[in-house]
CSV table of C-alpha atoms in Angstrom, one decimal:
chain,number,residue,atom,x,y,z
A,311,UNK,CA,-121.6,-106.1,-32.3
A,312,UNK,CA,-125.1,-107.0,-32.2
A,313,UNK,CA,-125.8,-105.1,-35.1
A,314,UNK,CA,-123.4,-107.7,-37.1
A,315,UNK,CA,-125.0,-110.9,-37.6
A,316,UNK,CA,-124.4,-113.9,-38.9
A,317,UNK,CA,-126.3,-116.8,-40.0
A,318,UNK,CA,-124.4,-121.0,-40.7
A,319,UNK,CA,-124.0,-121.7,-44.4
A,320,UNK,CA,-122.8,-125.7,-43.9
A,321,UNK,CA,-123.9,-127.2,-47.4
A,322,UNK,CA,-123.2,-130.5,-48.2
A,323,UNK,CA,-120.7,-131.0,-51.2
A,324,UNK,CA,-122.0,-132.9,-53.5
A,325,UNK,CA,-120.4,-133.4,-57.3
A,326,UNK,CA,-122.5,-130.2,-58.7
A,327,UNK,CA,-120.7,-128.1,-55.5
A,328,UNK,CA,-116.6,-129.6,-56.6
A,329,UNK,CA,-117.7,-129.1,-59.9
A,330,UNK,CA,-118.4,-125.7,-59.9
A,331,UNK,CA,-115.7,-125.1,-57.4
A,332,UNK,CA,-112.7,-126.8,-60.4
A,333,UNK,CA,-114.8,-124.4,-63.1
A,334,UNK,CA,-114.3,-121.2,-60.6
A,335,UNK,CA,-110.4,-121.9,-60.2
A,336,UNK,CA,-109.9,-122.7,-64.0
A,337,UNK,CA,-111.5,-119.5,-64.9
A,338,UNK,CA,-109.8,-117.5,-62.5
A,339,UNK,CA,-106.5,-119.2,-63.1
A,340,UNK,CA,-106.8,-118.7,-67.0
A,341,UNK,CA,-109.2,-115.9,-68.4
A,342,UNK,CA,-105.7,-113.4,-68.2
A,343,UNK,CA,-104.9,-115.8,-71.0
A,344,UNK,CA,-108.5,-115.3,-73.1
A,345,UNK,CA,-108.1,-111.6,-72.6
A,346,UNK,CA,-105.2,-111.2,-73.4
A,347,UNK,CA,-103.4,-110.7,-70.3
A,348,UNK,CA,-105.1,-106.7,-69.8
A,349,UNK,CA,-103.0,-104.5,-67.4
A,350,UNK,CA,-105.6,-102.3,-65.8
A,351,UNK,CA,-108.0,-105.6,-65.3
A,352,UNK,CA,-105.1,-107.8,-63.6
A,353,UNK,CA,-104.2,-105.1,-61.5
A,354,UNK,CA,-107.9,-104.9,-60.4
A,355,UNK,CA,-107.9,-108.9,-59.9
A,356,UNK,CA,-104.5,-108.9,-58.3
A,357,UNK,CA,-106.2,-105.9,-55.3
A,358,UNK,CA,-109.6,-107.7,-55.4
A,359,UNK,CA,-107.2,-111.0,-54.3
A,360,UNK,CA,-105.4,-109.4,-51.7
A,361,UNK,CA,-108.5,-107.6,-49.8
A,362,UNK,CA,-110.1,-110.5,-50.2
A,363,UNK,CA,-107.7,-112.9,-48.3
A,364,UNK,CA,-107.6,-109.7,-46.0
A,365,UNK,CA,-111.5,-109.5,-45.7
A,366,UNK,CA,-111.2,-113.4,-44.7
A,367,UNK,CA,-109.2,-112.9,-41.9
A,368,UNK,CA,-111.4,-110.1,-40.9
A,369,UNK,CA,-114.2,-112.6,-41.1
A,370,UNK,CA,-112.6,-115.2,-38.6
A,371,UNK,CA,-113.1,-112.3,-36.0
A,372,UNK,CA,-116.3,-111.4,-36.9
A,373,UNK,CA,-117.5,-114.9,-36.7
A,374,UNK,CA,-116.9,-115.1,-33.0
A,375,UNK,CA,-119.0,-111.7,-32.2
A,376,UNK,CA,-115.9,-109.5,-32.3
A,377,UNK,CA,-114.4,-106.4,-34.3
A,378,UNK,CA,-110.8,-106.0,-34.7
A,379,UNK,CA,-109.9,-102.8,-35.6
A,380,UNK,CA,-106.2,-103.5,-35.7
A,381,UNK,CA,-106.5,-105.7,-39.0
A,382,UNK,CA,-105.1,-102.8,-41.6
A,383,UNK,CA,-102.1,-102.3,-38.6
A,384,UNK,CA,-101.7,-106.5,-38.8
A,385,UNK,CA,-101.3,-106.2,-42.9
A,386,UNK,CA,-99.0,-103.2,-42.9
A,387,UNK,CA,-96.6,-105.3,-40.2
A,388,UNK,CA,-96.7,-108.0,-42.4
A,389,UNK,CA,-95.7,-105.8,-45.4
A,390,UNK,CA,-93.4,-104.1,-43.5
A,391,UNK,CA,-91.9,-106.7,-42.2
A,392,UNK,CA,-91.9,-108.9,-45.5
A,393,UNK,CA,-90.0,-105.4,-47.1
A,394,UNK,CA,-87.3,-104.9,-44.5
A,395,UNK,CA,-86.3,-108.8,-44.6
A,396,UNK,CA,-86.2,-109.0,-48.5
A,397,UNK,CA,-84.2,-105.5,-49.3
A,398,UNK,CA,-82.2,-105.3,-46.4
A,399,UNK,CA,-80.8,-108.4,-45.4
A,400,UNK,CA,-81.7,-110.0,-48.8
A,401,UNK,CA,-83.6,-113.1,-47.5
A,402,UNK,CA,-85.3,-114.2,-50.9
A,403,UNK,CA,-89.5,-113.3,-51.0
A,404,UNK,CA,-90.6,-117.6,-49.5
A,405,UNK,CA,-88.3,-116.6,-46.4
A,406,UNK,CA,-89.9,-112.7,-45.8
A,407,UNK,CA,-93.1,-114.5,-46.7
A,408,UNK,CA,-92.8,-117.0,-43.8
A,409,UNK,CA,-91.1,-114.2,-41.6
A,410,UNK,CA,-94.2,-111.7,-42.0
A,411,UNK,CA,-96.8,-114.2,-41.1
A,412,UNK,CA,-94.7,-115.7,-37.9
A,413,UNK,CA,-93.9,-111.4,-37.1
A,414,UNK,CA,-97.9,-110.8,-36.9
A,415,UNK,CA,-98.9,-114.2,-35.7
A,416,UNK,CA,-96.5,-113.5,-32.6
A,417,UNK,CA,-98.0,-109.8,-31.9
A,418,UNK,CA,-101.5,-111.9,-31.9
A,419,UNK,CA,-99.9,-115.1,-30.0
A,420,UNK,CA,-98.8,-111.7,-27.0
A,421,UNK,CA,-101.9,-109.3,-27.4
A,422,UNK,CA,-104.8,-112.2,-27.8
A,423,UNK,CA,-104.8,-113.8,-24.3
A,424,UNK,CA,-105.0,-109.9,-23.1
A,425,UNK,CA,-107.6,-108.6,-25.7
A,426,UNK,CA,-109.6,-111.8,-25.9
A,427,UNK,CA,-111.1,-111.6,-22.4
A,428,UNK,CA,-112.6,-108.3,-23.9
A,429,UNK,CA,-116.0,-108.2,-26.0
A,430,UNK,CA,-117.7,-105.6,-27.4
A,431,UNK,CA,-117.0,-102.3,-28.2
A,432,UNK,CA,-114.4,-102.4,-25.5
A,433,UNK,CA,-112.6,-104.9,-27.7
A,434,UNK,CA,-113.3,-102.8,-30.5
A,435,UNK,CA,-111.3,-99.6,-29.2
A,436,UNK,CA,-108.2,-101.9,-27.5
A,437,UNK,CA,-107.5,-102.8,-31.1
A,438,UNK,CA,-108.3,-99.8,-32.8
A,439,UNK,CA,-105.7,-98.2,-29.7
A,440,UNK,CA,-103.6,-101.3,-31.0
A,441,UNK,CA,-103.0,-100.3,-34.5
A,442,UNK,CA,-103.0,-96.7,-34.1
A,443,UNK,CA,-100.0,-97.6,-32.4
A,444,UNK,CA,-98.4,-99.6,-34.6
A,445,UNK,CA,-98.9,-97.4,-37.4
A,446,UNK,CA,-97.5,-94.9,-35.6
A,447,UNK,CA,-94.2,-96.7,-35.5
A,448,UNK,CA,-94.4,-96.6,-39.0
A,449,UNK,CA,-93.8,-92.9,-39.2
A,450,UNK,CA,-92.1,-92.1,-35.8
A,451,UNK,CA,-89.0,-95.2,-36.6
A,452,UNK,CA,-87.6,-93.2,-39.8
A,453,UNK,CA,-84.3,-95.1,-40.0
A,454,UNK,CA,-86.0,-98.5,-39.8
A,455,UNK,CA,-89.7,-97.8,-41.4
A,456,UNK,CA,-89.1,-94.6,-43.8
A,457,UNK,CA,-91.6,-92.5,-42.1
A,458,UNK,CA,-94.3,-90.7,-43.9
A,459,UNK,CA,-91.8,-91.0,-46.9
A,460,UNK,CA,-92.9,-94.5,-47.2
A,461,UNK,CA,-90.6,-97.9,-47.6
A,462,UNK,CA,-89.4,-98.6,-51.2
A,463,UNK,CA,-87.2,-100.4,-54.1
A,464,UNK,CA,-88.9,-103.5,-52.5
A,465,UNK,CA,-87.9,-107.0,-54.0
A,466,UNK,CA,-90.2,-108.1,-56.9
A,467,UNK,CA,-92.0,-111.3,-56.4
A,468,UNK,CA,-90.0,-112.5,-60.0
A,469,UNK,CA,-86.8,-111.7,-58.1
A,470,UNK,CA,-87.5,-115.1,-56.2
A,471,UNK,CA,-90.4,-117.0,-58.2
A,472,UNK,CA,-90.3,-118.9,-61.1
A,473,UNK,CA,-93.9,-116.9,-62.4
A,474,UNK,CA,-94.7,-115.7,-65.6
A,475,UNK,CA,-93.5,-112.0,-66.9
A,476,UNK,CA,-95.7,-109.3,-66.0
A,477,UNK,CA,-98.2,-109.0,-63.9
A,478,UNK,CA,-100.1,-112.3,-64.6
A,479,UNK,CA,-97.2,-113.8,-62.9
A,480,UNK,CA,-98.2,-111.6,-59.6
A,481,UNK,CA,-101.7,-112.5,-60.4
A,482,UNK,CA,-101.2,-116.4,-60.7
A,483,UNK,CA,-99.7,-115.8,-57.1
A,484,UNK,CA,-101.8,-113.6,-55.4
A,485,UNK,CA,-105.1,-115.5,-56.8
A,486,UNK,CA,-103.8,-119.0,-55.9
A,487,UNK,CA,-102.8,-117.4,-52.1
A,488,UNK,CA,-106.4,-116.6,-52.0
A,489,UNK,CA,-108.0,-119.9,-53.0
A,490,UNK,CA,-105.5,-121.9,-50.4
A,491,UNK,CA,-106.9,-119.2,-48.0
A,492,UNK,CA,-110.6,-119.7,-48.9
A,493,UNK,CA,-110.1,-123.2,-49.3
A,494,UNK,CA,-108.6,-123.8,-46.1
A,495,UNK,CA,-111.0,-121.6,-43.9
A,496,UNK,CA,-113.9,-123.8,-46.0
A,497,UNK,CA,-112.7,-126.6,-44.6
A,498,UNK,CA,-112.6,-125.4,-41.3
A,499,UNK,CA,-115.8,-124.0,-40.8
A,500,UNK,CA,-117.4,-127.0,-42.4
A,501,UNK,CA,-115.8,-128.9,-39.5
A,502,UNK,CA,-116.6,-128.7,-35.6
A,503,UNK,CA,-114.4,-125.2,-35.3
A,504,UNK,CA,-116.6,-123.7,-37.0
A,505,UNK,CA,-119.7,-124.6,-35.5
A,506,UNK,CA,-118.0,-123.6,-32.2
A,507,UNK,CA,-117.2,-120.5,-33.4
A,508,UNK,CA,-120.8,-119.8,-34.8
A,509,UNK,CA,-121.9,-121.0,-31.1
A,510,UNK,CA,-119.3,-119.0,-29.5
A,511,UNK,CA,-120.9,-115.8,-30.9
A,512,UNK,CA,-124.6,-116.9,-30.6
A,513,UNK,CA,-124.6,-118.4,-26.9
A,514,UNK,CA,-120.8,-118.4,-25.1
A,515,UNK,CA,-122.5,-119.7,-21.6
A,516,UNK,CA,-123.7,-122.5,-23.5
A,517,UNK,CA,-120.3,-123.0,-25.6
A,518,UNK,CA,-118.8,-123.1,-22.1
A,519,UNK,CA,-121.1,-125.8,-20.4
A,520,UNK,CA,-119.6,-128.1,-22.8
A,521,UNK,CA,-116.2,-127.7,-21.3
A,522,UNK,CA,-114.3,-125.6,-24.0
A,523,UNK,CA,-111.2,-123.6,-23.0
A,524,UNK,CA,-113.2,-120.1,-24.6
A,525,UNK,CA,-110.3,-118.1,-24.5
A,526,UNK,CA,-107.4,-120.4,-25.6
A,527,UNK,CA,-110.1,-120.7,-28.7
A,528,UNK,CA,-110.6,-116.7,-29.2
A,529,UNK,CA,-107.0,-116.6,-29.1
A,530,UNK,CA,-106.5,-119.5,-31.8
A,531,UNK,CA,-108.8,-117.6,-34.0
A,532,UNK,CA,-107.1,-114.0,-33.7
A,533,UNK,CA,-103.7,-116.0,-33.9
A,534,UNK,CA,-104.8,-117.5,-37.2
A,535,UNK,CA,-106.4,-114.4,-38.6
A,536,UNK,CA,-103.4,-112.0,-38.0
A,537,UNK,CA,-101.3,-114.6,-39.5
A,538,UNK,CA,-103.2,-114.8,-42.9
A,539,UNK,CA,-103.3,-110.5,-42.6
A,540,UNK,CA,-99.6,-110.4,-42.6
A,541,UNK,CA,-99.0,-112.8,-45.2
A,542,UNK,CA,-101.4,-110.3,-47.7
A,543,UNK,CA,-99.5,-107.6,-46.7
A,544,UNK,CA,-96.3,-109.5,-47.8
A,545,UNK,CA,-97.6,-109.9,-50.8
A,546,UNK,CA,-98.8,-106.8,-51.1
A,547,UNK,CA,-96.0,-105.1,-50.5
A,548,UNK,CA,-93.7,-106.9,-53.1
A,549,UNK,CA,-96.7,-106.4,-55.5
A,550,UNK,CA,-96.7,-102.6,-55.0
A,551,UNK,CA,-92.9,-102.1,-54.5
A,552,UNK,CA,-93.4,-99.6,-52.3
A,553,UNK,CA,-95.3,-98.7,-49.4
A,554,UNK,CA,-96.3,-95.8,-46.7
A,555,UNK,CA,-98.6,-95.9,-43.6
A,556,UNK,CA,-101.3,-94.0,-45.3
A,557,UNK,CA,-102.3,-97.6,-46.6
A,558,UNK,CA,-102.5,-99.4,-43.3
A,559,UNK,CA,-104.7,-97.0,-41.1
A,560,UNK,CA,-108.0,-97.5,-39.5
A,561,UNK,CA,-110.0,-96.6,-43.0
A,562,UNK,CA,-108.4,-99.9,-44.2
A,563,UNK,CA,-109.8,-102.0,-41.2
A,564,UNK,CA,-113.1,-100.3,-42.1
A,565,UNK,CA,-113.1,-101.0,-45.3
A,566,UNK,CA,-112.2,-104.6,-44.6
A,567,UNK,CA,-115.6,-104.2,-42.3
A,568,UNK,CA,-117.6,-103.2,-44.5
A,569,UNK,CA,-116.7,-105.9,-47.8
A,570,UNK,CA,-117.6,-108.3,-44.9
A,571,UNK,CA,-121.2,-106.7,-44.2
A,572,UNK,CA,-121.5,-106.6,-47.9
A,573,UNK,CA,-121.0,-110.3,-48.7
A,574,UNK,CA,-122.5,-111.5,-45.4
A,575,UNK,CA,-120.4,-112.4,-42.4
A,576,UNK,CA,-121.7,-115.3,-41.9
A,577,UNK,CA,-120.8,-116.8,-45.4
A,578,UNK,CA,-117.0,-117.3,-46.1
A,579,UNK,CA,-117.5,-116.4,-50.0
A,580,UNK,CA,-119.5,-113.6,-48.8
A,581,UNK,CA,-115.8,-111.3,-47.8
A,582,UNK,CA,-114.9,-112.6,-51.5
A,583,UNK,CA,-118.0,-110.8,-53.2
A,584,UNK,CA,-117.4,-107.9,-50.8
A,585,UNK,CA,-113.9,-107.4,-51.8
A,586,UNK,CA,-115.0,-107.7,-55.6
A,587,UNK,CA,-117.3,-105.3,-55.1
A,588,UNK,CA,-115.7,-102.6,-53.4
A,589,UNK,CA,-112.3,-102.7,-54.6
A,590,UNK,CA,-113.1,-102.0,-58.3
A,591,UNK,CA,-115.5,-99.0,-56.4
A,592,UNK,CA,-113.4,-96.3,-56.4
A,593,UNK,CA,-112.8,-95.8,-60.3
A,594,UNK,CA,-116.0,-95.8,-60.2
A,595,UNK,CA,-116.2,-93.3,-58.3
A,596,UNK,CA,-113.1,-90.8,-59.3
A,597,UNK,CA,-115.2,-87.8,-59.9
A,598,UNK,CA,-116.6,-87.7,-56.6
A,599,UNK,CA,-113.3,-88.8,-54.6
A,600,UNK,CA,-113.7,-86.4,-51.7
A,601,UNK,CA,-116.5,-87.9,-50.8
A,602,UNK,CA,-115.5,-91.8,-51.0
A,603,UNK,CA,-115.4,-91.9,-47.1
A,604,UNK,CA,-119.4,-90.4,-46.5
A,605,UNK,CA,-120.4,-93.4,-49.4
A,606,UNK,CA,-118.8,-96.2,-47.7
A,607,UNK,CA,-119.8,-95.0,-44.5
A,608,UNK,CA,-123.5,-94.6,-45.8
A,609,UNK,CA,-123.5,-98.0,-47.9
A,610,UNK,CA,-122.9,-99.3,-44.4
A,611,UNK,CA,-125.1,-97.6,-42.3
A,612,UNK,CA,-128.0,-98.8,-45.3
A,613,UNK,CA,-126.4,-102.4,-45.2
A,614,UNK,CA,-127.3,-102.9,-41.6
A,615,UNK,CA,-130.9,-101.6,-41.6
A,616,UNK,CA,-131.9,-103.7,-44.5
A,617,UNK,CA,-129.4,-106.6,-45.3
A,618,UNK,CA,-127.8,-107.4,-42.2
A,619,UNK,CA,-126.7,-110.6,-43.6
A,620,UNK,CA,-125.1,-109.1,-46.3
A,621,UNK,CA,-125.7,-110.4,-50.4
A,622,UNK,CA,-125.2,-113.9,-48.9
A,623,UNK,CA,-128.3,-114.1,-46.8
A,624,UNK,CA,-130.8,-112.3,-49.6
A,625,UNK,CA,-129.2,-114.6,-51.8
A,626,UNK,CA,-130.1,-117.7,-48.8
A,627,UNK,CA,-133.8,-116.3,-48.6
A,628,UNK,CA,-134.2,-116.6,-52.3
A,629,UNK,CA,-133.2,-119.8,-52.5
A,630,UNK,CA,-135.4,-120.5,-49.6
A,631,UNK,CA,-137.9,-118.9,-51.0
A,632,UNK,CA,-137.4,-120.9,-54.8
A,633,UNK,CA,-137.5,-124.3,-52.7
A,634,UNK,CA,-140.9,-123.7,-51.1
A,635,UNK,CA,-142.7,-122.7,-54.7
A,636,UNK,CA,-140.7,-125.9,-56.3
């Protein structure tokens, strides 16, 4: 986990900061509008949303020194379960919403006080072992799952929402999911959480001189983080209208890994620009599909020797860099 590191971004937020931050979520609530609502780009923006809010919850974990391989397993329960509550016993998309984040939260709330006393790359296998497992169920409980024949004629999110036709309406939803998320985690690691989870991965003896319960607050953190993965997949899954294991296996939880290298761990935006990035990656890539996997795995192999702070920290040297000149 070493190799991972992560570097405090607390700026102060000043007017400049809020802003930028109303001209970001005007543009990103409205340009569908200016561009005439295009189908290709909002399905783009609607994925880069999702994986981004996935890559976030990734990031909680990563800021306390750890690597959850189990995170792709955590969205696919959280689809699954979101799907199963909405077509079979009809609850309307809010209530499957609510139900998929309490499902994943409670797997977190009985595996976290268990996992949590693990570090490492111990931790690393027990929940790579952990979603192996539950994607397994996927394709082993037919009846309930669908098997490798995958789960469909899942509820629409206009079946419930009062959202726009089309898939700006999914957009407006999936977009303003992910600025509550990023929002809210701002918030938090602006605040003394975050610092002790910076800390926490940096020096835990010293973390634990000052009296904290350590593992009650890994286990907050994976709580939290499983809870925001299964709310994506709900959303994911009534976005897609249908869905099969093959989209919840480890290479998900990798890729989640490797938008968060990418950005910078240590920088909340930093899984956003990630997710932007590599998303929109593979069409660029179509012709050389078969070999999508040796790419990503090379881009991260290259992204820890030379930027292993990600976009965020060349982009906090720089600016370091542009104060001393000035």
């Amino acid at each position: 986990m070493s190799a991972i590191k992560t570097a405090s971004f607390y700026p102060r937020d000043g007017a400049v900061q809020w802003a930028w931050h109303v001209v970001v979520v005007v543009v990103l609530l409205g340009w569908p509008l200016w561009a005439g609502q295009p189908r290709f780009a909002l399905h783009l923006a609607i994925m880069v949303s999702l994986y981004a809010c996935l890559a976030m919850s990734m990031n909680l974990v990563l800021r306390i020194g750890q690597l959850s391989l189990a995170h792709g397993a955590l969205f696919g329960l959280g689809a699954y379960a979101s799907a199963i509550l909405s077509r079979d016993y009809g609850w309307s998309f809010p209530a499957a919403f609510l139900g998929a984040g309490v499902l994943t939260a409670a797997l977190a709330v009985i595996t976290g006080p268990v996992f949590m006393r693990i570090k490492g790359v111990h931790f690393a296998l027990l929940t790579f072992a952990l979603g192996e497992a539950v994607v397994l169920c996927f394709v082993e409980f037919h009846e309930l799952f669908g098997g490798n024949n995958g789960f469909g004629q899942i509820p629409s999110l206009h079946d419930s929402l009062p959202i726009p036709e089309g898939r700006y309406g999914i957009y407006l939803v999936t977009v303003s999911f992910a600025l509550v998320v990023y929002f809210v985690l701002r918030a938090l690691y602006r605040r003394e959480w975050g610092m002790v989870a910076d800390a926490l991965h940096q020096n835990e003896q010293l973390v634990r001189s000052g009296g904290l319960n350590v593992l009650r607050f890994r286990v907050s953190v994976f709580v939290l983080s499983a809870l925001i993965a299964g709310w994506t997949g709900s959303l994911y899954a009534h976005y897609k209208g249908y869905i099969s294991p093959d989209a919840f296996g480890f290479w998900t939880a990798v890729d989640v890994v490797i938008m968060n290298v990418l950005g910078g761990v240590g920088a909340l935006a930093g899984a956003v620009v990630g997710a932007a990035i590599l998303i929109p990656l593979p069409e660029l890539l179509r012709d050389l599909l078969q070999y999508q996997r040796l790419i990503y795995g090379l881009t991260l192999v290259l992204l820890l020797l030379f930027m292993p702070q990600g976009l965020a920290g060349v982009w906090r040297k720089r600016r370091g860099a542009r104060k001393e000149v000035t």
